[in-house]
């Protein structure tokens, strides 16, 4: 009897875990995405794009915060083609090295395809209003920029996307409203790169860039080494306000 109870408990918790995931199918295969839902029957959606640590506690917490602000939040596993289910700890040096290796081998063009597939899936998700935005950090910040240039979304927010300066020729193709958050002392984004990004996006009426003076890379990462409470709070408020304005407005 005890064994039966334990089995039922395990099945129950497995169902809870599955309930927080959706499967997204592409021509190349299927991958998972974490989902957090608001306490409303219908809501706009935000696709959250990961750092090099995969869909980890930080990304899940980001999704949960978005859900608390009235959005369906979906974080796809961008590393599924290399190593499905990556969930790394930002405080572990071994996990850092694992994440860096995955980052360096990541195919950015295929990554955009996977973001596009996620956006399509979210459009058809039960309870989705049909409006979809992007929100990405580091690798995900770059992928937000690229996906906004190559696909159709309703809004885009990018945090300190390293290497964005290498793709600025694609900026004219971004038609969705875009918000970008940059760290003033980003060790992964040289000043010349930051200046080029600001100069390019400042010429676009649909884009706005905020720079957080004195902040290092990943200043808003939950439990991050360079977390800056003031900058993180301000950037989140700006992000939530922006997404609400862009995704809750009438079509």
mmCIF file of N, CA and C in Angstrom, residues 157 159 179-181 208-212 231-245:
data_model
loop_
_atom_site.group_PDB
_atom_site.id
_atom_site.type_symbol
_atom_site.label_atom_id
_atom_site.label_comp_id
_atom_site.label_asym_id
_atom_site.label_seq_id
_atom_site.Cartn_x
_atom_site.Cartn_y
_atom_site.Cartn_z
ATOM 1 N N UNK A 157 12.288 42.992 -26.431
ATOM 2 C CA UNK A 157 13.127 43.591 -25.390
ATOM 3 C C UNK A 157 14.400 42.764 -25.279
ATOM 4 N N UNK A 159 18.254 42.412 -23.444
ATOM 5 C CA UNK A 159 19.227 42.800 -22.417
ATOM 6 C C UNK A 159 20.625 42.412 -22.870
ATOM 7 N N UNK A 179 12.903 47.584 -27.287
ATOM 8 C CA UNK A 179 13.545 48.190 -26.123
ATOM 9 C C UNK A 179 14.836 47.426 -25.867
ATOM 10 N N UNK A 180 15.916 48.154 -25.605
ATOM 11 C CA UNK A 180 17.184 47.482 -25.327
ATOM 12 C C UNK A 180 17.799 48.053 -24.062
ATOM 13 N N UNK A 181 18.261 47.137 -23.195
ATOM 14 C CA UNK A 181 18.934 47.511 -21.952
ATOM 15 C C UNK A 181 20.410 47.129 -22.053
ATOM 16 N N UNK A 208 14.267 52.027 -28.629
ATOM 17 C CA UNK A 208 14.759 52.857 -27.534
ATOM 18 C C UNK A 208 15.803 52.073 -26.758
ATOM 19 N N UNK A 209 16.906 52.737 -26.410
ATOM 20 C CA UNK A 209 17.995 52.087 -25.694
ATOM 21 C C UNK A 209 18.210 52.779 -24.354
ATOM 22 N N UNK A 210 18.320 51.986 -23.292
ATOM 23 C CA UNK A 210 18.665 52.499 -21.970
ATOM 24 C C UNK A 210 20.006 51.909 -21.558
ATOM 25 N N UNK A 211 20.902 52.759 -21.061
ATOM 26 C CA UNK A 211 22.196 52.310 -20.558
ATOM 27 C C UNK A 211 22.238 52.533 -19.052
ATOM 28 N N UNK A 212 22.713 51.527 -18.324
ATOM 29 C CA UNK A 212 22.734 51.580 -16.868
ATOM 30 C C UNK A 212 24.185 51.781 -16.412
ATOM 31 N N UNK A 231 19.240 49.071 -10.683
ATOM 32 C CA UNK A 231 19.156 48.953 -12.143
ATOM 33 C C UNK A 231 18.211 47.828 -12.547
ATOM 34 N N UNK A 232 18.257 46.721 -11.823
ATOM 35 C CA UNK A 232 17.374 45.592 -12.148
ATOM 36 C C UNK A 232 15.920 45.993 -11.995
ATOM 37 N N UNK A 233 15.599 46.663 -10.898
ATOM 38 C CA UNK A 233 14.212 47.094 -10.652
ATOM 39 C C UNK A 233 13.748 48.075 -11.711
ATOM 40 N N UNK A 234 14.596 49.045 -12.035
ATOM 41 C CA UNK A 234 14.225 50.049 -13.031
ATOM 42 C C UNK A 234 14.038 49.414 -14.407
ATOM 43 N N UNK A 235 14.957 48.539 -14.792
ATOM 44 C CA UNK A 235 14.856 47.921 -16.120
ATOM 45 C C UNK A 235 13.630 47.012 -16.210
ATOM 46 N N UNK A 236 13.306 46.319 -15.127
ATOM 47 C CA UNK A 236 12.117 45.464 -15.127
ATOM 48 C C UNK A 236 10.843 46.297 -15.243
ATOM 49 N N UNK A 237 10.788 47.374 -14.503
ATOM 50 C CA UNK A 237 9.596 48.223 -14.590
ATOM 51 C C UNK A 237 9.428 48.782 -15.996
ATOM 52 N N UNK A 238 10.520 49.217 -16.587
ATOM 53 C CA UNK A 238 10.466 49.718 -17.969
ATOM 54 C C UNK A 238 10.014 48.612 -18.922
ATOM 55 N N UNK A 239 10.524 47.403 -18.700
ATOM 56 C CA UNK A 239 10.176 46.267 -19.568
ATOM 57 C C UNK A 239 8.707 45.921 -19.439
ATOM 58 N N UNK A 240 8.227 45.769 -18.218
ATOM 59 C CA UNK A 240 6.825 45.396 -18.005
ATOM 60 C C UNK A 240 5.873 46.464 -18.547
ATOM 61 N N UNK A 241 6.219 47.732 -18.344
ATOM 62 C CA UNK A 241 5.383 48.819 -18.854
ATOM 63 C C UNK A 241 5.352 48.810 -20.377
ATOM 64 N N UNK A 242 6.516 48.632 -20.981
ATOM 65 C CA UNK A 242 6.640 48.586 -22.435
ATOM 66 C C UNK A 242 5.838 47.413 -23.017
ATOM 67 N N UNK A 243 6.013 46.236 -22.445
ATOM 68 C CA UNK A 243 5.315 45.056 -22.966
ATOM 69 C C UNK A 243 3.805 45.198 -22.794
ATOM 70 N N UNK A 244 3.383 45.748 -21.685
ATOM 71 C CA UNK A 244 1.940 45.957 -21.485
ATOM 72 C C UNK A 244 1.387 46.912 -22.528
ATOM 73 N N UNK A 245 2.125 47.983 -22.802
ATOM 74 C CA UNK A 245 1.649 48.972 -23.777
ATOM 75 C C UNK A 245 1.610 48.397 -25.189
#
